[in-house]
Amino acid sequence: MAQPDSKKIFFENLSGAGKAIAVLTSGGDAQGMNAAVRAVVRMGLYVGAKVYFIHEGYQGMVDGEENIREATWESVSSMLQVGGTVIGSARCKEFRTHEGRLKAAYNLVQRGITNLCVIGGDGSLTGANLFREEWSGLLGELVDQGLIEADAVQKYSALHIVGMVGSIDNDFCGTDMTIGTDSALHRIIEVVDAIMTTAQSHQRTFVLEVMGRHCGYLALVSALACGADWVLIPEMPPEDGWEEKMCEKLSATRSRGTRLNIIIVAEGAIDRHGKSITSSLVKDLVVKCLGFDTRVTILGHVQRGGTPSAFDRILASRMGVEAVLALLETTANTPACVVSLYGNQSVRLPLMECVQMTQEVQKAMDEKRFEEAVKLRGRSFENNLKTYKLLAHRKPETELPTSNFNVAVLNVGAPAAGMNAAVRSAVRVGISEGHKMFAVSDGFEGFYKGQIKEIKWADVGGWTGQGGSLLGTKRTLPAKHVEKIAEQMRKHNINALLVIGGFEALLSLLELLTARGKYDEFCVPMVMVPATVSNNVPGSDLSIGADTALNAITTTCDRIKQSASGTKRRVFIIETMGGYCGYLASVGGLAAGADAAYIYEEPFDIRDLQANVEHLTEKMKTSIQRGLVLRNENSNDNYTTDFIYQLYTEEGKGVFDCRKNVLGHMQQGGAPSPFDRNFGTKISAKAMQWISKKLVETFRHGRVFANTEDSCCLLGMRRRALVFQPVVQLKEETDFVHRIPKEQWWLKLRPLMKILAKYKTSYDVSDSGQLEHVVCNRPRDLDASVAM
């Protein structure tokens, strides 16, 4: 395998020898908690620490005995795909008392545990911090009572706490996403998509109640993801008279030919006077005012259940490893911290700063400072709300600005789930900005053939949840047809282009940029939004469609592994898509718990293959019953999927047998995941706002003329922010032969997969989260962060 560079730190320098780490889950359960527990256990064992499970949360810590057990590598096998928490969670009144915490301290000291990894909500983390502050005093009391020796006070002088937030509500300030939120959104959207078909059949209105007593994140984001007609959340109660406005909106939607209405209500929704707005109240209102056939569906604990999504597994695995690193680096003076996701990066934040900020939100809501409550939730929440209002509520024609600009939108390259959500967003934002929007069918092939027509607000209704590309998409590049395309641009007076697609979209913009020298028609603002399952577009860490493909891979791998349960030991060889880009194989491997993932970016030879087979053989003899190996379709010309299958079959004789699967185009199909719907919606809205700004800047002497580099850009996610980058500047970052970026952030996740599969490897900690502060200034562009 590729050799580690000098920046990578070997684990000899990150020794946990002599340390004892305990992991517990507390409060409400959330999908992905098991992935976090697995990562903490395996990373802790990897660095030489003793790791303990504390069963049943703080109750188990207080009760001790069999509730605190030493963990082994095998004890966390086959739990990655399991929802809930296998080590149990319970709310503990006794831990809230001093006597309860004294018992807990005694039980930890008896086992030499001074490092705690707590997975839970703000209440659980606050309790952990209080425990840490009282620790030395508790040990003193235990000495006075003769329960521990005096030297134990010195030996176990400090308790170190690292928290991970497990909560489906995403109600914790300081992190873009909490463990479990994405999976809960999957459950909600699955229900909404199913309800939409029956609602359409009977022309019904459905009122859906989702969880969120104090936080409207699930309601807001699911409304954004399904294009709901109305949403009610506790942070931003509707203005007085909302009942009439809502009914007018529902009536107007029906009058445009729509056969259904969806209203989403957070369980904690209130009006401006603090009065509860229930789903039954909303139903009665619709029936009374409009006479629509209306039904209520309360999702309840369905949202907590089920298999964790790929996003939650990866998030939890990254956080679990980061939590162990934080515990290894902590000192007696290090404050308790929480491991968070910020943009696309792991960060560490002081636990109590996050808790206090979270409490400030509730205080602002209690005092009816609702605008402030929304801001305190963070830029991501605030941007979700703005985007929803922009897309769901159409302004009257008289209130729309008149720009007299024509903007064309098209899909280029292979279809990707989420493309339609991006088109819908672009069309509606464009109309809101006063532009006339044009849809181009079948990419640049349709462009030069004149397949261009105006697209209206209602035309994109219901597009958010549709897979594939409703506009049609082709891989045709524009270079051979620039003259005809320029003619169509002139004919339809196109003043700007929004291109949604993969690597072909980037090549297309570069060709149109070159054609500016000959055709003034291309001297208009042009922007590309990356959309490809391969996630191989330079200038962006993520592409629309990649999350849906990852979920398809993860779900399939779960089923394939389950097919071997109860049989003899078996290894599965799975081939993924991606061209030369190993993103799907690597990140899919991390989410599915793979033992190896072969990719082009990390060259391998027969010795590596042999080492992998031997490693897997050894594991099969001692513990696991099933093995999983992923291979990117173009990882190596000679070591094909068939070759690797035959090699593993031959070398594993007598220990395991082998099966192979080529996943193929199922990775491109299906309804888009909640992540891709929202990422596509928000990134496309931002792209249209950029176009509007550029049109104003470049309009001179009665025409638009834009010929500078910065008028032809790609909008991409870079670490912590969305960034517009001139496509010409991305040339140097691109390997055009293999159609991949020269540097790819996700390669740093590969060691995690290897560590969690029990390989000896090195891990780059140069990007590990350093302790930051919640109140520090965030980049302006983070308002459309990668986390929904």
PDB file of C-alpha atoms in Angstrom, residues 281-548:
ATOM      1  CA  LEU A 281     -55.585  21.263  15.617  1.00  0.00           C
ATOM      2  CA  VAL A 282     -54.067  21.803  12.156  1.00  0.00           C
ATOM      3  CA  LYS A 283     -56.208  19.013  10.699  1.00  0.00           C
ATOM      4  CA  ASP A 284     -59.413  20.445  12.159  1.00  0.00           C
ATOM      5  CA  LEU A 285     -58.479  23.872  10.816  1.00  0.00           C
ATOM      6  CA  VAL A 286     -57.967  22.580   7.242  1.00  0.00           C
ATOM      7  CA  VAL A 287     -61.227  20.597   7.312  1.00  0.00           C
ATOM      8  CA  LYS A 288     -63.184  23.545   8.712  1.00  0.00           C
ATOM      9  CA  CYS A 289     -61.781  26.237   6.393  1.00  0.00           C
ATOM     10  CA  LEU A 290     -61.252  24.298   3.156  1.00  0.00           C
ATOM     11  CA  GLY A 291     -63.221  21.077   3.486  1.00  0.00           C
ATOM     12  CA  PHE A 292     -60.222  19.071   2.240  1.00  0.00           C
ATOM     13  CA  ASP A 293     -60.073  15.362   3.050  1.00  0.00           C
ATOM     14  CA  THR A 294     -57.334  15.513   5.713  1.00  0.00           C
ATOM     15  CA  ARG A 295     -55.430  12.822   7.648  1.00  0.00           C
ATOM     16  CA  VAL A 296     -52.946  12.965  10.535  1.00  0.00           C
ATOM     17  CA  THR A 297     -49.858  10.744  10.802  1.00  0.00           C
ATOM     18  CA  ILE A 298     -47.791  10.859  14.001  1.00  0.00           C
ATOM     19  CA  LEU A 299     -44.420   9.258  13.340  1.00  0.00           C
ATOM     20  CA  GLY A 300     -43.395   8.857  16.991  1.00  0.00           C
ATOM     21  CA  HIS A 301     -40.582   6.471  17.881  1.00  0.00           C
ATOM     22  CA  VAL A 302     -40.272   5.179  14.316  1.00  0.00           C
ATOM     23  CA  GLN A 303     -37.865   8.101  13.914  1.00  0.00           C
ATOM     24  CA  ARG A 304     -35.520   6.675  16.552  1.00  0.00           C
ATOM     25  CA  GLY A 305     -35.519   3.161  15.133  1.00  0.00           C
ATOM     26  CA  GLY A 306     -34.042   1.296  12.222  1.00  0.00           C
ATOM     27  CA  THR A 307     -30.618   0.945  10.716  1.00  0.00           C
ATOM     28  CA  PRO A 308     -28.281   3.963  10.882  1.00  0.00           C
ATOM     29  CA  SER A 309     -27.638   5.766   7.594  1.00  0.00           C
ATOM     30  CA  ALA A 310     -24.217   5.802   5.936  1.00  0.00           C
ATOM     31  CA  PHE A 311     -23.751   9.421   7.078  1.00  0.00           C
ATOM     32  CA  ASP A 312     -24.393   8.529  10.735  1.00  0.00           C
ATOM     33  CA  ARG A 313     -22.057   5.542  10.632  1.00  0.00           C
ATOM     34  CA  ILE A 314     -19.232   7.613   9.159  1.00  0.00           C
ATOM     35  CA  LEU A 315     -19.919  10.551  11.477  1.00  0.00           C
ATOM     36  CA  ALA A 316     -20.009   8.309  14.554  1.00  0.00           C
ATOM     37  CA  SER A 317     -16.867   6.412  13.513  1.00  0.00           C
ATOM     38  CA  ARG A 318     -14.943   9.645  12.928  1.00  0.00           C
ATOM     39  CA  MET A 319     -16.162  11.115  16.209  1.00  0.00           C
ATOM     40  CA  GLY A 320     -15.346   7.930  18.136  1.00  0.00           C
ATOM     41  CA  VAL A 321     -11.750   7.898  16.900  1.00  0.00           C
ATOM     42  CA  GLU A 322     -11.428  11.648  17.533  1.00  0.00           C
ATOM     43  CA  ALA A 323     -12.760  11.177  21.080  1.00  0.00           C
ATOM     44  CA  VAL A 324     -10.019   8.637  21.888  1.00  0.00           C
ATOM     45  CA  LEU A 325      -7.364  10.954  20.425  1.00  0.00           C
ATOM     46  CA  ALA A 326      -8.736  13.788  22.588  1.00  0.00           C
ATOM     47  CA  LEU A 327      -8.529  11.588  25.705  1.00  0.00           C
ATOM     48  CA  LEU A 328      -4.933  10.597  24.874  1.00  0.00           C
ATOM     49  CA  GLU A 329      -3.914  14.238  24.534  1.00  0.00           C
ATOM     50  CA  THR A 330      -5.781  15.567  27.567  1.00  0.00           C
ATOM     51  CA  THR A 331      -4.060  16.932  30.682  1.00  0.00           C
ATOM     52  CA  ALA A 332      -5.299  17.714  34.185  1.00  0.00           C
ATOM     53  CA  ASN A 333      -6.056  21.287  33.049  1.00  0.00           C
ATOM     54  CA  THR A 334      -7.876  20.394  29.825  1.00  0.00           C
ATOM     55  CA  PRO A 335     -11.591  21.253  30.095  1.00  0.00           C
ATOM     56  CA  ALA A 336     -14.171  18.620  29.246  1.00  0.00           C
ATOM     57  CA  CYS A 337     -14.717  18.792  25.503  1.00  0.00           C
ATOM     58  CA  VAL A 338     -17.248  17.622  22.981  1.00  0.00           C
ATOM     59  CA  VAL A 339     -16.261  16.273  19.561  1.00  0.00           C
ATOM     60  CA  SER A 340     -18.268  18.089  16.875  1.00  0.00           C
ATOM     61  CA  LEU A 341     -18.740  18.239  13.139  1.00  0.00           C
ATOM     62  CA  TYR A 342     -18.152  21.645  11.610  1.00  0.00           C
ATOM     63  CA  GLY A 343     -18.553  21.799   7.846  1.00  0.00           C
ATOM     64  CA  ASN A 344     -16.650  18.690   6.777  1.00  0.00           C
ATOM     65  CA  GLN A 345     -14.205  18.692   9.690  1.00  0.00           C
ATOM     66  CA  SER A 346     -14.051  17.252  13.184  1.00  0.00           C
ATOM     67  CA  VAL A 347     -13.488  19.889  15.843  1.00  0.00           C
ATOM     68  CA  ARG A 348     -13.264  19.872  19.638  1.00  0.00           C
ATOM     69  CA  LEU A 349     -15.249  22.434  21.594  1.00  0.00           C
ATOM     70  CA  PRO A 350     -15.433  23.099  25.355  1.00  0.00           C
ATOM     71  CA  LEU A 351     -18.392  21.059  26.542  1.00  0.00           C
ATOM     72  CA  MET A 352     -19.907  23.665  28.840  1.00  0.00           C
ATOM     73  CA  GLU A 353     -19.693  26.441  26.233  1.00  0.00           C
ATOM     74  CA  CYS A 354     -21.848  24.263  23.960  1.00  0.00           C
ATOM     75  CA  VAL A 355     -24.270  23.407  26.771  1.00  0.00           C
ATOM     76  CA  GLN A 356     -24.623  27.072  27.769  1.00  0.00           C
ATOM     77  CA  MET A 357     -25.267  28.087  24.146  1.00  0.00           C
ATOM     78  CA  THR A 358     -27.896  25.332  23.862  1.00  0.00           C
ATOM     79  CA  GLN A 359     -29.588  26.608  27.020  1.00  0.00           C
ATOM     80  CA  GLU A 360     -29.498  30.158  25.618  1.00  0.00           C
ATOM     81  CA  VAL A 361     -31.638  28.999  22.692  1.00  0.00           C
ATOM     82  CA  GLN A 362     -34.327  27.690  25.032  1.00  0.00           C
ATOM     83  CA  LYS A 363     -34.133  30.861  27.120  1.00  0.00           C
ATOM     84  CA  ALA A 364     -34.609  33.019  23.998  1.00  0.00           C
ATOM     85  CA  MET A 365     -37.650  30.927  23.012  1.00  0.00           C
ATOM     86  CA  ASP A 366     -39.129  31.155  26.528  1.00  0.00           C
ATOM     87  CA  GLU A 367     -38.719  34.947  26.400  1.00  0.00           C
ATOM     88  CA  LYS A 368     -40.262  35.075  22.896  1.00  0.00           C
ATOM     89  CA  ARG A 369     -37.039  36.309  21.273  1.00  0.00           C
ATOM     90  CA  PHE A 370     -37.634  34.023  18.318  1.00  0.00           C
ATOM     91  CA  GLU A 371     -35.366  35.708  15.742  1.00  0.00           C
ATOM     92  CA  GLU A 372     -32.506  35.408  18.208  1.00  0.00           C
ATOM     93  CA  ALA A 373     -33.363  31.754  18.912  1.00  0.00           C
ATOM     94  CA  VAL A 374     -33.019  30.953  15.206  1.00  0.00           C
ATOM     95  CA  LYS A 375     -29.636  32.708  15.035  1.00  0.00           C
ATOM     96  CA  LEU A 376     -28.414  30.887  18.153  1.00  0.00           C
ATOM     97  CA  ARG A 377     -29.267  27.553  16.531  1.00  0.00           C
ATOM     98  CA  GLY A 378     -26.489  28.324  14.051  1.00  0.00           C
ATOM     99  CA  ARG A 379     -26.026  29.438  10.455  1.00  0.00           C
ATOM    100  CA  SER A 380     -27.037  26.053   9.059  1.00  0.00           C
ATOM    101  CA  PHE A 381     -30.436  26.155  10.794  1.00  0.00           C
ATOM    102  CA  GLU A 382     -30.944  29.807   9.865  1.00  0.00           C
ATOM    103  CA  ASN A 383     -30.098  29.098   6.228  1.00  0.00           C
ATOM    104  CA  ASN A 384     -32.463  26.106   6.141  1.00  0.00           C
ATOM    105  CA  LEU A 385     -35.296  28.358   7.297  1.00  0.00           C
ATOM    106  CA  LYS A 386     -34.491  31.091   4.753  1.00  0.00           C
ATOM    107  CA  THR A 387     -34.226  28.564   1.923  1.00  0.00           C
ATOM    108  CA  TYR A 388     -37.503  26.881   2.872  1.00  0.00           C
ATOM    109  CA  LYS A 389     -39.351  30.229   2.905  1.00  0.00           C
ATOM    110  CA  LEU A 390     -37.820  31.160  -0.436  1.00  0.00           C
ATOM    111  CA  LEU A 391     -38.839  27.906  -2.151  1.00  0.00           C
ATOM    112  CA  ALA A 392     -42.156  27.106  -0.505  1.00  0.00           C
ATOM    113  CA  HIS A 393     -43.873  30.482  -0.571  1.00  0.00           C
ATOM    114  CA  ARG A 394     -44.232  32.144  -3.924  1.00  0.00           C
ATOM    115  CA  LYS A 395     -44.517  35.911  -3.904  1.00  0.00           C
ATOM    116  CA  PRO A 396     -47.335  37.510  -5.917  1.00  0.00           C
ATOM    117  CA  GLU A 397     -46.269  38.628  -9.409  1.00  0.00           C
ATOM    118  CA  THR A 398     -46.658  42.275  -8.336  1.00  0.00           C
ATOM    119  CA  GLU A 399     -44.038  41.833  -5.579  1.00  0.00           C
ATOM    120  CA  LEU A 400     -41.432  40.118  -7.756  1.00  0.00           C
ATOM    121  CA  PRO A 401     -38.491  42.217  -9.003  1.00  0.00           C
ATOM    122  CA  THR A 402     -38.272  42.561 -12.770  1.00  0.00           C
ATOM    123  CA  SER A 403     -34.739  41.833 -13.940  1.00  0.00           C
ATOM    124  CA  ASN A 404     -35.457  40.998 -17.606  1.00  0.00           C
ATOM    125  CA  PHE A 405     -32.670  38.399 -17.490  1.00  0.00           C
ATOM    126  CA  ASN A 406     -33.005  34.901 -18.955  1.00  0.00           C
ATOM    127  CA  VAL A 407     -31.191  32.069 -17.141  1.00  0.00           C
ATOM    128  CA  ALA A 408     -30.807  28.542 -18.510  1.00  0.00           C
ATOM    129  CA  VAL A 409     -30.362  25.465 -16.328  1.00  0.00           C
ATOM    130  CA  LEU A 410     -29.214  22.050 -17.575  1.00  0.00           C
ATOM    131  CA  ASN A 411     -27.874  18.703 -16.377  1.00  0.00           C
ATOM    132  CA  VAL A 412     -24.648  17.318 -17.838  1.00  0.00           C
ATOM    133  CA  GLY A 413     -23.035  13.877 -17.435  1.00  0.00           C
ATOM    134  CA  ALA A 414     -24.462  10.799 -15.731  1.00  0.00           C
ATOM    135  CA  PRO A 415     -27.648  11.118 -13.648  1.00  0.00           C
ATOM    136  CA  ALA A 416     -27.256  11.596  -9.888  1.00  0.00           C
ATOM    137  CA  ALA A 417     -29.932  11.516  -7.194  1.00  0.00           C
ATOM    138  CA  GLY A 418     -30.578  15.073  -6.034  1.00  0.00           C
ATOM    139  CA  MET A 419     -30.226  16.689  -9.464  1.00  0.00           C
ATOM    140  CA  ASN A 420     -33.975  17.361  -9.601  1.00  0.00           C
ATOM    141  CA  ALA A 421     -33.946  18.994  -6.165  1.00  0.00           C
ATOM    142  CA  ALA A 422     -31.140  21.258  -7.420  1.00  0.00           C
ATOM    143  CA  VAL A 423     -33.094  22.169 -10.582  1.00  0.00           C
ATOM    144  CA  ARG A 424     -36.251  22.900  -8.565  1.00  0.00           C
ATOM    145  CA  SER A 425     -34.297  25.141  -6.223  1.00  0.00           C
ATOM    146  CA  ALA A 426     -32.599  27.008  -9.084  1.00  0.00           C
ATOM    147  CA  VAL A 427     -35.876  27.576 -10.933  1.00  0.00           C
ATOM    148  CA  ARG A 428     -37.762  28.879  -7.897  1.00  0.00           C
ATOM    149  CA  VAL A 429     -34.938  31.059  -6.604  1.00  0.00           C
ATOM    150  CA  GLY A 430     -34.436  32.439 -10.113  1.00  0.00           C
ATOM    151  CA  ILE A 431     -38.137  33.297 -10.441  1.00  0.00           C
ATOM    152  CA  SER A 432     -38.076  34.894  -6.960  1.00  0.00           C
ATOM    153  CA  GLU A 433     -35.161  37.048  -8.129  1.00  0.00           C
ATOM    154  CA  GLY A 434     -37.210  38.201 -11.117  1.00  0.00           C
ATOM    155  CA  HIS A 435     -35.509  36.134 -13.839  1.00  0.00           C
ATOM    156  CA  LYS A 436     -37.139  34.146 -16.603  1.00  0.00           C
ATOM    157  CA  MET A 437     -35.938  30.541 -16.230  1.00  0.00           C
ATOM    158  CA  PHE A 438     -35.290  28.180 -19.147  1.00  0.00           C
ATOM    159  CA  ALA A 439     -34.848  24.404 -18.912  1.00  0.00           C
ATOM    160  CA  VAL A 440     -32.539  22.662 -21.379  1.00  0.00           C
ATOM    161  CA  SER A 441     -33.319  18.986 -22.019  1.00  0.00           C
ATOM    162  CA  ASP A 442     -30.588  16.363 -22.512  1.00  0.00           C
ATOM    163  CA  GLY A 443     -27.599  18.531 -21.629  1.00  0.00           C
ATOM    164  CA  PHE A 444     -25.556  20.215 -24.345  1.00  0.00           C
ATOM    165  CA  GLU A 445     -26.896  17.774 -26.935  1.00  0.00           C
ATOM    166  CA  GLY A 446     -30.360  19.176 -26.329  1.00  0.00           C
ATOM    167  CA  PHE A 447     -28.908  22.695 -26.191  1.00  0.00           C
ATOM    168  CA  TYR A 448     -27.536  22.678 -29.732  1.00  0.00           C
ATOM    169  CA  LYS A 449     -30.696  20.946 -30.978  1.00  0.00           C
ATOM    170  CA  GLY A 450     -32.826  23.727 -29.514  1.00  0.00           C
ATOM    171  CA  GLN A 451     -34.575  21.669 -26.806  1.00  0.00           C
ATOM    172  CA  ILE A 452     -35.031  24.752 -24.644  1.00  0.00           C
ATOM    173  CA  LYS A 453     -38.248  25.939 -23.067  1.00  0.00           C
ATOM    174  CA  GLU A 454     -39.332  28.291 -20.324  1.00  0.00           C
ATOM    175  CA  ILE A 455     -39.956  26.568 -16.985  1.00  0.00           C
ATOM    176  CA  LYS A 456     -42.391  27.960 -14.417  1.00  0.00           C
ATOM    177  CA  TRP A 457     -42.716  27.754 -10.618  1.00  0.00           C
ATOM    178  CA  ALA A 458     -45.395  25.040 -10.689  1.00  0.00           C
ATOM    179  CA  ASP A 459     -43.533  22.960 -13.288  1.00  0.00           C
ATOM    180  CA  VAL A 460     -40.981  21.829 -10.679  1.00  0.00           C
ATOM    181  CA  GLY A 461     -43.506  20.957  -7.962  1.00  0.00           C
ATOM    182  CA  GLY A 462     -42.810  17.501  -6.512  1.00  0.00           C
ATOM    183  CA  TRP A 463     -39.343  17.274  -8.074  1.00  0.00           C
ATOM    184  CA  THR A 464     -37.404  17.163  -4.800  1.00  0.00           C
ATOM    185  CA  GLY A 465     -37.946  13.474  -4.100  1.00  0.00           C
ATOM    186  CA  GLN A 466     -37.513  12.253  -7.687  1.00  0.00           C
ATOM    187  CA  GLY A 467     -34.389  10.256  -8.574  1.00  0.00           C
ATOM    188  CA  GLY A 468     -32.406  10.545 -11.803  1.00  0.00           C
ATOM    189  CA  SER A 469     -32.698  13.623 -14.032  1.00  0.00           C
ATOM    190  CA  LEU A 470     -36.160  14.772 -15.129  1.00  0.00           C
ATOM    191  CA  LEU A 471     -34.590  17.286 -17.522  1.00  0.00           C
ATOM    192  CA  GLY A 472     -32.601  14.505 -19.120  1.00  0.00           C
ATOM    193  CA  THR A 473     -28.820  14.437 -19.144  1.00  0.00           C
ATOM    194  CA  LYS A 474     -26.125  13.426 -21.637  1.00  0.00           C
ATOM    195  CA  ARG A 475     -22.335  13.246 -21.569  1.00  0.00           C
ATOM    196  CA  THR A 476     -22.050  15.276 -24.820  1.00  0.00           C
ATOM    197  CA  LEU A 477     -19.468  18.088 -24.546  1.00  0.00           C
ATOM    198  CA  PRO A 478     -20.131  21.452 -26.223  1.00  0.00           C
ATOM    199  CA  ALA A 479     -16.836  21.960 -28.120  1.00  0.00           C
ATOM    200  CA  LYS A 480     -18.021  20.364 -31.395  1.00  0.00           C
ATOM    201  CA  HIS A 481     -21.291  22.283 -31.348  1.00  0.00           C
ATOM    202  CA  VAL A 482     -20.312  25.734 -30.022  1.00  0.00           C
ATOM    203  CA  GLU A 483     -21.606  27.534 -33.080  1.00  0.00           C
ATOM    204  CA  LYS A 484     -25.074  25.988 -32.793  1.00  0.00           C
ATOM    205  CA  ILE A 485     -25.113  26.476 -29.018  1.00  0.00           C
ATOM    206  CA  ALA A 486     -24.147  30.149 -29.479  1.00  0.00           C
ATOM    207  CA  GLU A 487     -26.988  30.469 -31.969  1.00  0.00           C
ATOM    208  CA  GLN A 488     -29.471  29.053 -29.424  1.00  0.00           C
ATOM    209  CA  MET A 489     -28.073  31.361 -26.732  1.00  0.00           C
ATOM    210  CA  ARG A 490     -28.688  34.286 -29.089  1.00  0.00           C
ATOM    211  CA  LYS A 491     -32.136  33.050 -30.128  1.00  0.00           C
ATOM    212  CA  HIS A 492     -33.383  32.688 -26.547  1.00  0.00           C
ATOM    213  CA  ASN A 493     -31.338  35.643 -25.259  1.00  0.00           C
ATOM    214  CA  ILE A 494     -29.732  33.522 -22.516  1.00  0.00           C
ATOM    215  CA  ASN A 495     -27.900  35.804 -20.074  1.00  0.00           C
ATOM    216  CA  ALA A 496     -26.502  33.167 -17.672  1.00  0.00           C
ATOM    217  CA  LEU A 497     -25.928  29.418 -17.393  1.00  0.00           C
ATOM    218  CA  LEU A 498     -26.308  27.068 -14.420  1.00  0.00           C
ATOM    219  CA  VAL A 499     -24.810  23.650 -15.154  1.00  0.00           C
ATOM    220  CA  ILE A 500     -25.537  20.801 -12.738  1.00  0.00           C
ATOM    221  CA  GLY A 501     -23.375  17.742 -13.302  1.00  0.00           C
ATOM    222  CA  GLY A 502     -20.139  15.831 -12.809  1.00  0.00           C
ATOM    223  CA  PHE A 503     -16.726  15.866 -14.452  1.00  0.00           C
ATOM    224  CA  GLU A 504     -18.260  16.456 -17.901  1.00  0.00           C
ATOM    225  CA  ALA A 505     -19.860  19.634 -16.562  1.00  0.00           C
ATOM    226  CA  LEU A 506     -16.424  20.921 -15.543  1.00  0.00           C
ATOM    227  CA  LEU A 507     -14.972  20.072 -18.966  1.00  0.00           C
ATOM    228  CA  SER A 508     -17.965  21.780 -20.601  1.00  0.00           C
ATOM    229  CA  LEU A 509     -17.408  25.046 -18.733  1.00  0.00           C
ATOM    230  CA  LEU A 510     -13.718  24.995 -19.631  1.00  0.00           C
ATOM    231  CA  GLU A 511     -14.667  24.556 -23.312  1.00  0.00           C
ATOM    232  CA  LEU A 512     -17.239  27.372 -23.165  1.00  0.00           C
ATOM    233  CA  LEU A 513     -14.660  29.574 -21.459  1.00  0.00           C
ATOM    234  CA  THR A 514     -12.271  28.969 -24.375  1.00  0.00           C
ATOM    235  CA  ALA A 515     -15.079  29.687 -26.863  1.00  0.00           C
ATOM    236  CA  ARG A 516     -15.557  33.177 -25.382  1.00  0.00           C
ATOM    237  CA  GLY A 517     -12.733  34.405 -27.604  1.00  0.00           C
ATOM    238  CA  LYS A 518     -14.808  33.646 -30.687  1.00  0.00           C
ATOM    239  CA  TYR A 519     -18.415  33.952 -29.493  1.00  0.00           C
ATOM    240  CA  ASP A 520     -19.632  36.834 -27.335  1.00  0.00           C
ATOM    241  CA  GLU A 521     -22.726  34.767 -26.499  1.00  0.00           C
ATOM    242  CA  PHE A 522     -20.611  32.850 -23.958  1.00  0.00           C
ATOM    243  CA  CYS A 523     -19.507  36.049 -22.236  1.00  0.00           C
ATOM    244  CA  VAL A 524     -22.168  35.563 -19.581  1.00  0.00           C
ATOM    245  CA  PRO A 525     -21.993  34.390 -15.949  1.00  0.00           C
ATOM    246  CA  MET A 526     -21.668  30.607 -15.808  1.00  0.00           C
ATOM    247  CA  VAL A 527     -21.622  28.466 -12.688  1.00  0.00           C
ATOM    248  CA  MET A 528     -21.403  24.738 -12.097  1.00  0.00           C
ATOM    249  CA  VAL A 529     -22.877  22.760  -9.196  1.00  0.00           C
ATOM    250  CA  PRO A 530     -21.191  19.337  -8.745  1.00  0.00           C
ATOM    251  CA  ALA A 531     -23.560  16.370  -9.062  1.00  0.00           C
ATOM    252  CA  THR A 532     -22.112  12.891  -9.516  1.00  0.00           C
ATOM    253  CA  VAL A 533     -22.186   9.653  -7.545  1.00  0.00           C
ATOM    254  CA  SER A 534     -18.421   9.291  -8.089  1.00  0.00           C
ATOM    255  CA  ASN A 535     -17.634  12.480  -6.112  1.00  0.00           C
ATOM    256  CA  ASN A 536     -14.674  13.081  -8.417  1.00  0.00           C
ATOM    257  CA  VAL A 537     -15.114  16.795  -9.188  1.00  0.00           C
ATOM    258  CA  PRO A 538     -12.113  18.961  -8.237  1.00  0.00           C
ATOM    259  CA  GLY A 539     -12.910  22.002  -6.126  1.00  0.00           C
ATOM    260  CA  SER A 540     -15.529  20.273  -3.991  1.00  0.00           C
ATOM    261  CA  ASP A 541     -15.276  17.798  -1.118  1.00  0.00           C
ATOM    262  CA  LEU A 542     -18.789  16.532  -1.868  1.00  0.00           C
ATOM    263  CA  SER A 543     -21.087  16.165  -4.856  1.00  0.00           C
ATOM    264  CA  ILE A 544     -24.865  15.837  -5.077  1.00  0.00           C
ATOM    265  CA  GLY A 545     -25.718  12.145  -5.425  1.00  0.00           C
ATOM    266  CA  ALA A 546     -22.731  10.686  -3.588  1.00  0.00           C
ATOM    267  CA  ASP A 547     -24.610  10.273  -0.289  1.00  0.00           C
ATOM    268  CA  THR A 548     -27.461   8.391  -1.970  1.00  0.00           C
TER     269      THR A 548
END
